[in-house]
Short mmCIF file of C-alpha atoms and ligand atoms in Angstrom, two decimals:
data_model
loop_
_atom_site.label_atom_id
_atom_site.label_comp_id
_atom_site.label_asym_id
_atom_site.label_seq_id
_atom_site.Cartn_x
_atom_site.Cartn_y
_atom_site.Cartn_z
CA MET A 1 41.23 -18.78 68.59
CA SER A 2 37.45 -18.41 68.47
CA ALA A 3 36.69 -17.94 64.76
CA ASP A 4 36.84 -20.89 62.40
CA LEU A 5 40.15 -20.43 60.67
CA SER A 6 40.28 -23.88 59.15
CA LYS A 7 40.59 -22.46 55.65
CA PHE A 8 43.73 -20.58 56.64
CA ALA A 9 45.03 -23.63 58.55
CA GLU A 10 44.53 -25.78 55.43
CA LEU A 11 46.95 -23.54 53.57
CA GLY A 12 49.64 -24.69 55.99
CA LEU A 13 49.95 -21.66 58.23
CA ALA A 14 51.35 -22.19 61.74
CA PRO A 15 49.38 -21.48 64.94
CA ALA A 16 51.24 -18.22 65.68
CA LEU A 17 50.04 -16.84 62.36
CA LEU A 18 46.53 -18.21 62.75
CA ASP A 19 46.35 -16.40 66.08
CA ALA A 20 47.36 -13.16 64.40
CA ILE A 21 44.74 -13.73 61.68
CA ALA A 22 42.13 -14.32 64.38
CA ASP A 23 43.02 -10.91 65.85
CA THR A 24 42.34 -9.24 62.49
CA GLY A 25 38.93 -10.85 62.16
CA TYR A 26 39.54 -12.38 58.70
CA THR A 27 37.72 -15.66 58.27
CA THR A 28 38.45 -16.71 54.70
CA PRO A 29 41.58 -16.37 52.60
CA THR A 30 41.20 -14.14 49.57
CA PRO A 31 41.89 -15.82 46.19
CA ILE A 32 45.45 -14.49 46.00
CA GLN A 33 46.11 -15.74 49.54
CA ALA A 34 44.67 -19.17 48.80
CA LYS A 35 46.95 -19.51 45.78
CA ALA A 36 50.12 -17.78 46.95
CA ILE A 37 50.45 -18.93 50.55
CA PRO A 38 51.03 -22.67 49.88
CA LEU A 39 53.45 -21.85 47.05
CA VAL A 40 55.53 -19.52 49.19
CA LEU A 41 55.50 -21.90 52.16
CA GLU A 42 57.01 -24.57 49.90
CA GLY A 43 59.91 -22.23 49.23
CA GLY A 44 59.24 -21.64 45.55
CA ASP A 45 59.57 -18.39 43.62
CA LEU A 46 56.36 -16.60 42.73
CA LEU A 47 55.12 -14.34 39.97
CA ALA A 48 51.80 -12.89 41.02
CA ALA A 49 49.38 -10.60 39.23
CA ALA A 50 47.39 -8.86 41.91
CA GLN A 51 46.31 -5.32 42.57
CA THR A 52 46.08 -3.52 45.87
CA GLY A 53 42.81 -4.46 47.52
CA THR A 54 43.10 -8.16 46.74
CA GLY A 55 44.74 -9.00 50.07
CA LYS A 56 48.13 -9.50 48.41
CA THR A 57 50.08 -8.04 51.33
CA ALA A 58 48.90 -10.79 53.66
CA GLY A 59 49.38 -13.15 50.71
CA PHE A 60 53.13 -12.71 50.88
CA THR A 61 53.62 -11.52 54.47
CA LEU A 62 51.97 -14.47 56.23
CA PRO A 63 53.99 -17.21 54.51
CA LEU A 64 57.26 -15.30 54.55
CA LEU A 65 56.97 -14.77 58.30
CA GLN A 66 56.53 -18.50 58.66
CA ARG A 67 59.45 -19.28 56.32
CA LEU A 68 61.72 -16.96 58.29
CA THR A 69 60.88 -18.73 61.53
CA GLU A 70 61.41 -22.13 59.91
CA LEU A 71 64.49 -21.40 57.80
CA HIS A 72 67.12 -21.12 60.48
CA ASN A 73 67.09 -19.70 63.90
CA ASP A 74 70.30 -17.76 63.98
CA ARG A 75 69.96 -14.45 65.65
CA PRO A 76 69.07 -11.35 63.65
CA GLN A 77 72.06 -9.14 62.95
CA PRO A 78 72.27 -5.36 62.74
CA GLY A 79 71.84 -4.05 59.21
CA LYS A 80 71.69 -7.54 57.69
CA PRO A 81 68.05 -8.43 56.95
CA ARG A 82 67.02 -11.97 56.05
CA CYS A 83 64.02 -10.70 54.17
CA LEU A 84 63.92 -7.63 51.94
CA ILE A 85 60.62 -6.17 50.74
CA ILE A 86 60.98 -3.45 48.11
CA THR A 87 58.05 -1.25 47.23
CA PRO A 88 57.75 1.93 45.13
CA THR A 89 56.29 4.48 47.53
CA ARG A 90 56.69 5.40 51.14
CA GLU A 91 52.95 4.99 51.73
CA LEU A 92 53.09 1.40 50.55
CA ALA A 93 56.25 0.78 52.54
CA ALA A 94 54.55 2.07 55.68
CA GLN A 95 51.44 -0.04 54.99
CA ILE A 96 53.48 -3.18 54.50
CA ALA A 97 55.46 -2.47 57.66
CA GLU A 98 52.15 -2.25 59.52
CA SER A 99 51.02 -5.58 58.07
CA VAL A 100 54.31 -7.25 58.99
CA LYS A 101 53.83 -6.05 62.56
CA THR A 102 50.20 -7.16 62.65
CA TYR A 103 50.72 -10.64 61.24
CA GLY A 104 54.01 -11.16 63.07
CA THR A 105 52.71 -10.08 66.45
CA HIS A 106 53.16 -13.56 67.98
CA LEU A 107 56.58 -14.14 66.42
CA PRO A 108 59.94 -12.87 67.66
CA LEU A 109 60.93 -11.38 64.29
CA LYS A 110 62.26 -7.83 64.05
CA SER A 111 61.20 -5.60 61.18
CA PHE A 112 62.07 -2.12 60.11
CA VAL A 113 60.99 0.25 57.34
CA VAL A 114 63.10 2.80 55.45
CA PHE A 115 62.02 5.28 52.79
CA GLY A 116 63.18 8.53 51.28
CA GLY A 117 61.92 12.04 51.81
CA VAL A 118 62.72 11.96 55.52
CA ASN A 119 65.94 12.41 57.49
CA ILE A 120 68.19 9.41 56.99
CA ASN A 121 69.87 9.62 60.42
CA PRO A 122 67.15 7.99 62.52
CA GLN A 123 67.12 5.16 59.97
CA ARG A 124 70.89 4.81 60.25
CA MET A 125 70.58 4.62 64.02
CA ALA A 126 67.78 2.06 63.85
CA MET A 127 69.74 -0.19 61.52
CA ARG A 128 72.32 -0.65 64.26
CA LYS A 129 69.80 -2.90 65.92
CA PRO A 130 69.22 -6.48 64.77
CA VAL A 131 66.72 -6.79 61.93
CA ASP A 132 65.02 -9.77 60.21
CA ILE A 133 62.76 -7.99 57.75
CA LEU A 134 63.58 -4.74 56.01
CA ILE A 135 60.86 -2.93 54.05
CA ALA A 136 62.32 -0.27 51.78
CA THR A 137 61.85 2.03 48.83
CA PRO A 138 64.65 1.55 46.28
CA GLY A 139 66.48 4.89 46.49
CA ARG A 140 66.78 5.04 50.25
CA LEU A 141 67.77 1.40 50.39
CA LEU A 142 70.68 2.07 48.04
CA ASP A 143 71.69 5.15 50.06
CA LEU A 144 71.91 3.00 53.19
CA VAL A 145 73.77 0.26 51.34
CA GLY A 146 76.18 2.88 49.97
CA GLN A 147 76.87 4.09 53.48
CA ASN A 148 77.53 0.53 54.66
CA ILE A 149 74.61 0.73 57.03
CA VAL A 150 72.68 -2.02 55.28
CA ASN A 151 74.24 -5.20 53.94
CA LEU A 152 72.16 -7.45 51.69
CA SER A 153 74.40 -10.52 51.68
CA ARG A 154 72.19 -12.40 54.07
CA VAL A 155 68.82 -12.02 52.32
CA ASP A 156 66.94 -15.33 52.08
CA ILE A 157 63.68 -13.90 50.77
CA LEU A 158 63.13 -10.99 48.38
CA VAL A 159 59.73 -9.45 47.67
CA LEU A 160 59.24 -6.92 44.88
CA ASP A 161 55.85 -5.35 45.41
CA GLU A 162 54.02 -3.31 42.76
CA ALA A 163 56.78 -4.04 40.29
CA ASP A 164 54.88 -2.39 37.43
CA ARG A 165 54.73 0.84 39.34
CA MET A 166 58.41 0.66 40.15
CA LEU A 167 59.14 0.43 36.44
CA ASP A 168 56.75 3.30 35.73
CA MET A 169 58.53 5.39 38.31
CA GLY A 170 61.90 4.72 36.73
CA PHE A 171 63.32 2.47 39.45
CA ILE A 172 64.57 -0.24 37.11
CA HIS A 173 68.25 0.69 37.49
CA ASP A 174 67.99 0.84 41.26
CA ILE A 175 66.31 -2.57 41.27
CA LYS A 176 69.05 -4.04 39.11
CA LYS A 177 71.70 -2.64 41.45
CA VAL A 178 69.95 -4.18 44.43
CA LEU A 179 69.61 -7.55 42.69
CA LYS A 180 73.38 -7.68 42.16
CA LEU A 181 73.92 -7.35 45.90
CA LEU A 182 71.67 -10.27 46.86
CA PRO A 183 72.78 -13.86 47.32
CA LYS A 184 72.07 -15.99 44.23
CA LYS A 185 70.37 -18.61 46.35
CA ARG A 186 67.22 -17.05 47.69
CA GLN A 187 63.45 -17.12 47.36
CA SER A 188 62.00 -14.32 45.25
CA LEU A 189 58.43 -13.11 44.98
CA LEU A 190 57.31 -10.58 42.42
CA PHE A 191 53.93 -8.84 42.61
CA SER A 192 52.58 -6.64 39.87
CA ALA A 193 49.11 -5.35 39.01
CA THR A 194 49.75 -6.05 35.36
CA PHE A 195 52.14 -8.19 33.33
CA SER A 196 53.63 -6.10 30.58
CA GLU A 197 56.51 -7.39 28.49
CA ASP A 198 58.91 -5.38 30.66
CA ILE A 199 57.63 -7.06 33.80
CA ARG A 200 58.04 -10.46 32.18
CA LYS A 201 61.60 -9.55 31.25
CA LEU A 202 62.36 -8.45 34.79
CA ALA A 203 60.73 -11.59 36.18
CA HIS A 204 62.73 -13.76 33.82
CA GLY A 205 66.03 -12.43 35.14
CA LEU A 206 64.92 -12.54 38.74
CA LEU A 207 62.80 -15.61 39.36
CA ASN A 208 63.71 -19.24 39.19
CA ASN A 209 61.00 -21.49 37.80
CA PRO A 210 58.27 -19.44 39.48
CA GLY A 211 54.76 -20.48 40.31
CA GLU A 212 52.37 -18.05 38.63
CA VAL A 213 49.18 -16.83 40.18
CA SER A 214 46.83 -14.26 38.85
CA VAL A 215 43.74 -12.72 40.32
CA THR A 216 43.27 -10.09 37.66
CA PRO A 217 42.60 -10.97 34.06
CA ARG A 218 45.57 -10.37 31.78
CA ASN A 219 45.36 -6.93 30.39
CA THR A 220 43.25 -6.97 27.25
CA ALA A 221 43.19 -3.57 25.64
CA SER A 222 40.73 -4.49 22.94
CA GLU A 223 42.44 -5.33 19.68
CA LEU A 224 39.47 -3.85 17.89
CA VAL A 225 40.10 -0.40 19.25
CA GLU A 226 42.11 1.71 16.91
CA GLN A 227 44.35 3.78 19.12
CA VAL A 228 46.11 6.94 18.12
CA VAL A 229 48.00 9.69 19.86
CA HIS A 230 47.99 13.24 18.58
CA LEU A 231 50.94 15.15 19.93
CA VAL A 232 49.69 18.65 20.57
CA ASP A 233 50.54 21.77 22.50
CA LYS A 234 48.47 22.03 25.64
CA SER A 235 47.04 25.39 24.60
CA ARG A 236 45.82 23.93 21.28
CA LYS A 237 44.05 20.85 22.62
CA ARG A 238 40.56 22.30 22.66
CA GLN A 239 40.87 23.62 19.14
CA LEU A 240 42.23 20.30 17.88
CA LEU A 241 39.37 18.44 19.53
CA SER A 242 36.80 20.70 17.88
CA THR A 243 38.54 20.28 14.54
CA LEU A 244 38.61 16.49 14.83
CA ILE A 245 34.97 16.25 15.87
CA LYS A 246 33.87 18.44 12.96
CA GLN A 247 36.21 16.91 10.40
CA HIS A 248 35.22 13.34 11.13
CA ASN A 249 31.60 14.06 11.88
CA TRP A 250 31.92 12.19 15.14
CA SER A 251 28.39 11.67 16.36
CA GLN A 252 28.88 10.33 19.85
CA VAL A 253 32.10 11.14 21.65
CA LEU A 254 33.01 10.45 25.23
CA VAL A 255 35.79 12.80 26.28
CA PHE A 256 37.82 12.21 29.42
CA THR A 257 39.35 14.96 31.49
CA LYS A 258 41.31 14.70 34.73
CA THR A 259 39.33 17.19 36.75
CA LYS A 260 35.74 18.24 37.26
CA HIS A 261 36.67 21.83 36.63
CA GLY A 262 38.43 20.84 33.41
CA ALA A 263 35.34 18.90 32.31
CA ASN A 264 33.09 21.92 32.86
CA ARG A 265 35.40 24.30 31.08
CA LEU A 266 35.86 22.03 28.10
CA ALA A 267 32.12 21.40 27.69
CA GLU A 268 31.56 25.15 27.74
CA GLN A 269 34.28 25.86 25.21
CA LEU A 270 33.07 23.15 22.85
CA GLY A 271 29.63 24.70 23.09
CA LYS A 272 31.11 28.00 21.92
CA ASP A 273 32.61 26.12 18.96
CA GLY A 274 29.10 25.01 18.02
CA ILE A 275 29.46 21.47 19.33
CA GLN A 276 26.74 20.25 21.63
CA SER A 277 28.33 19.02 24.80
CA MET A 278 27.75 18.53 28.50
CA ALA A 279 29.95 17.62 31.42
CA ILE A 280 29.22 14.98 34.01
CA HIS A 281 31.10 14.61 37.23
CA GLY A 282 30.64 14.20 40.95
CA ASN A 283 29.61 17.81 41.58
CA LYS A 284 26.62 17.62 39.24
CA SER A 285 23.24 16.72 40.63
CA GLN A 286 21.91 13.26 39.88
CA ALA A 287 19.13 14.87 37.80
CA ALA A 288 21.63 16.75 35.65
CA ARG A 289 23.72 13.62 35.13
CA THR A 290 20.71 11.51 34.21
CA LYS A 291 19.55 14.14 31.72
CA ALA A 292 22.98 14.43 30.08
CA LEU A 293 23.29 10.66 29.82
CA ALA A 294 19.83 10.21 28.34
CA GLN A 295 20.54 12.82 25.66
CA PHE A 296 23.92 11.31 24.93
CA LYS A 297 22.40 7.87 24.55
CA ASN A 298 19.60 8.95 22.26
CA GLY A 299 22.02 10.82 20.05
CA SER A 300 20.80 14.35 20.69
CA LEU A 301 23.96 15.23 22.61
CA GLN A 302 27.10 14.86 20.57
CA VAL A 303 29.79 15.10 23.23
CA LEU A 304 29.86 14.00 26.84
CA VAL A 305 32.82 15.22 28.87
CA ALA A 306 33.49 13.09 31.95
CA THR A 307 35.98 12.43 34.70
CA ASP A 308 37.05 8.82 35.29
CA ILE A 309 34.90 8.45 38.36
CA ALA A 310 31.74 9.85 36.74
CA ALA A 311 32.27 7.70 33.64
CA ARG A 312 32.06 4.54 35.70
CA GLY A 313 28.32 5.00 36.02
CA ILE A 314 27.81 5.21 32.26
CA ASP A 315 26.45 2.01 30.86
CA ILE A 316 27.11 2.68 27.19
CA GLU A 317 29.69 0.22 26.04
CA ASP A 318 29.75 0.48 22.28
CA LEU A 319 30.87 4.01 21.74
CA PRO A 320 32.44 4.77 18.40
CA ASN A 321 34.79 7.40 19.81
CA VAL A 322 36.60 7.90 23.05
CA VAL A 323 38.93 10.86 23.47
CA ASN A 324 41.52 11.22 26.19
CA TYR A 325 41.69 14.99 26.43
CA GLU A 326 44.19 14.42 29.20
CA LEU A 327 45.89 11.15 29.98
CA PRO A 328 44.98 9.51 33.26
CA HIS A 329 47.58 9.30 36.02
CA VAL A 330 46.89 5.64 36.60
CA SER A 331 47.76 3.68 33.46
CA GLU A 332 45.02 1.11 34.06
CA ASP A 333 42.43 3.89 33.73
CA TYR A 334 43.49 4.27 30.09
CA VAL A 335 42.59 0.65 29.45
CA HIS A 336 39.22 1.13 31.14
CA ARG A 337 38.56 4.31 29.20
CA ILE A 338 39.30 2.85 25.81
CA GLY A 339 37.44 -0.32 26.75
CA ARG A 340 34.31 1.80 26.26
CA THR A 341 34.69 1.46 22.56
CA GLY A 342 35.28 -1.46 20.21
CA ARG A 343 33.05 -3.81 22.14
CA ALA A 344 31.06 -6.70 20.82
CA GLY A 345 32.87 -6.80 17.53
CA ALA A 346 32.22 -3.13 16.80
CA SER A 347 35.24 -1.15 15.71
CA GLY A 348 36.06 1.88 17.74
CA GLN A 349 38.60 4.59 17.94
CA ALA A 350 40.44 5.94 20.95
CA VAL A 351 42.20 9.22 20.40
CA SER A 352 44.57 10.67 22.97
CA LEU A 353 45.62 14.31 22.90
CA VAL A 354 49.04 14.35 24.46
CA ASN A 355 51.19 17.33 25.30
CA ILE A 356 54.84 17.31 26.27
CA ASP A 357 54.17 17.09 30.01
CA GLU A 358 52.23 13.87 29.48
CA LEU A 359 54.88 11.89 27.61
CA LYS A 360 55.90 10.07 30.77
CA LEU A 361 52.29 9.03 31.40
CA LEU A 362 52.10 7.87 27.79
CA LYS A 363 55.19 5.70 28.25
CA GLY A 364 53.58 4.12 31.32
CA ILE A 365 50.44 3.35 29.33
CA GLU A 366 52.42 1.88 26.45
CA ARG A 367 54.34 -0.28 28.88
CA LEU A 368 51.08 -1.49 30.38
CA ILE A 369 49.43 -2.38 27.10
CA GLY A 370 52.69 -3.81 25.80
CA ARG A 371 52.94 -1.79 22.61
CA ALA A 372 53.55 1.68 21.26
CA ILE A 373 50.53 3.71 20.23
CA PRO A 374 50.93 5.33 16.79
CA LYS A 375 51.68 9.05 17.01
CA VAL A 376 50.11 11.29 14.44
CA GLU A 377 50.91 14.95 14.45
CA ILE A 378 48.27 17.18 12.93
CA GLU A 379 49.92 20.04 11.11
CA GLY A 380 49.49 23.36 12.83
CA PHE A 381 48.70 21.94 16.25
CA THR A 382 52.07 21.19 17.64
CA GLY A 383 55.28 22.98 18.35
CA HIS A 384 57.86 20.86 20.09
CA THR A 385 56.12 17.89 21.68
CA GLU A 386 58.05 15.18 19.86
CA SER A 387 59.85 12.82 22.15
CA PRO A 388 63.29 11.70 21.08
CA GLY A 389 63.43 8.47 19.12
CA GLU A 390 59.71 8.44 18.30
CA THR A 391 58.39 7.90 14.82
CA VAL A 392 55.77 10.53 14.25
CA VAL A 393 53.51 10.55 11.23
CA LYS A 394 52.69 14.06 10.08
CA ARG A 395 49.27 14.67 8.64
CA LYS A 396 47.58 17.71 7.15
CA PRO A 397 44.12 18.41 8.55
CA ARG A 398 41.65 16.47 6.37
CA PRO A 399 38.55 18.01 4.82
CA PRO A 400 35.37 17.10 6.66
CA ARG A 401 33.78 13.76 5.80
CA ASN A 402 30.29 13.96 4.39
CA GLY A 403 28.94 10.53 5.17
CA PRO A 404 26.05 10.13 7.59
CA PRO A 405 27.01 10.36 11.23
CA ARG A 406 27.31 7.01 12.98
CA ASN A 407 24.61 6.30 15.42
CA ASN A 408 25.84 3.67 17.72
CA SER A 409 24.11 4.72 20.88
CA GLY A 410 23.47 2.15 23.57
CA ALA A 411 19.78 3.03 23.50
CA SER A 412 19.40 2.14 19.86
CA GLN A 413 21.32 -1.14 20.04
CA GLY A 414 18.44 -3.14 21.38
CA GLY A 415 18.87 -5.51 24.28
CA PRO A 416 20.02 -4.56 27.75
CA PRO A 417 23.29 -2.73 28.14
CA LYS A 418 26.14 -4.97 29.27
CA LYS A 419 27.23 -4.47 32.83
CA ARG A 420 30.82 -3.57 33.47
CA GLN A 421 32.84 -5.57 35.93
CA PRO A 422 33.34 -3.58 39.11
CA ARG A 423 36.93 -2.62 39.45
CA ARG A 424 39.12 -1.39 42.20
CA ARG A 425 41.26 1.65 42.06
CA ARG A 426 44.76 1.24 43.24
CA ALA A 427 45.42 2.99 46.49
CA SER A 428 47.95 5.77 46.98
P1 AMP B 1 45.96 -5.44 50.20
O1 AMP B 1 45.51 -5.88 48.85
O2 AMP B 1 47.08 -6.26 50.72
O3 AMP B 1 46.27 -3.97 50.23
O4 AMP B 1 44.75 -5.69 51.23
C1 AMP B 1 43.54 -5.00 51.12
C2 AMP B 1 42.74 -5.06 52.40
O5 AMP B 1 42.19 -6.35 52.57
C3 AMP B 1 43.52 -4.74 53.65
O6 AMP B 1 42.80 -3.76 54.36
C4 AMP B 1 43.55 -6.03 54.41
O7 AMP B 1 43.51 -5.81 55.79
C5 AMP B 1 42.30 -6.75 53.94
N1 AMP B 1 42.42 -8.22 53.93
C6 AMP B 1 43.51 -8.95 53.62
N2 AMP B 1 43.22 -10.26 53.70
C7 AMP B 1 41.93 -10.39 54.04
C8 AMP B 1 41.06 -11.51 54.27
N3 AMP B 1 41.47 -12.77 54.13
N4 AMP B 1 39.79 -11.25 54.63
C9 AMP B 1 39.37 -9.96 54.76
N5 AMP B 1 40.13 -8.87 54.55
C10 AMP B 1 41.41 -9.07 54.20
#
């Protein structure tokens, strides 16, 4: 060991793991590692809020490898893992499997990864060999259990990784089935990027007096932001947006689209409706972006259409209106989008135009922010987008408001614009 790994050693990690860490070149534990490793080594359950990119994989893999070596030394058995790591996607499963191999390189533990979308037979064959650690996606795991290839009665340690995403992807029933097959006495670790009420419920039934660590602030979709969803047919979105902007005299609107092409098209169409708008995204030159931003800030440009990535460079934080023309695929992006408004005590409004294909994304967002967003249907703009069991308020289009347009531009606020915290996107 050449590098100074004293900070990792202080967490209680054994020499075999410190050697593996030395091979990776890490010198300092990340915050999630510093908090989670001692807790897991002590054998306690863990509820951790951490996103991909925080070093969470090593945060659970390093101590669980050590626990498995310490727990008991009976030989690994075919199809009967002592540690089960469940993760929502095959990419994550493969990444975790890599990490287990990397950090366990000086240990005699056997690991294997199974996921769906590929032929099950090689996985069946492989499970005939002894295994200590099984990394799996929920569906394929249950297939293998159903075929008596995998038996979960010997699991000492369970890890649920990206639990929020598993719920978003509809894996809750699979997870519950798996939990029933595990021994009651075990160590359980639950990782989630966010703690919605559903995650807390799941954690409550799963964890025993868990230690809690968090390296992301608890989700705080600003209470000051008035959020509303307009259910609308996809083909009527542009027209509804134009109507809303005109009706309410919105003076400064940031509109989010999913794609660059979509941003361009929308800005063009709004222009044809007599609404001044420009698109900014990665394909625009820096000069064009700067010009659009400057005009938006000084109030001469009414609508700025942006993709999530382009919007990150915009330093206006007190916008009166944010519109989700399309919902983002990653629920956290919704929170970041609407966080553009309602800052510093100002009230703001976030309007989402949602068509039937986006209802699942909407559910994911509502789960993340821990509440339902009111649905208001504007007469004449929707056909059959209602989701079953939803309360939808129906509203006739209102006559335009005549009051003066709000001017809340960052440029006219005085004082330097507040800097946003850098954030990480979740991989895969
Ligand atoms: P994760 O959040 O587990 O996906 O990890 C994100 C990245 O951080 C991975 O590429 C890891 O290899 C890297 N990483 C994990 N722990 C450390 C550390 N202590 N120092 C530097 N990089 C790390």
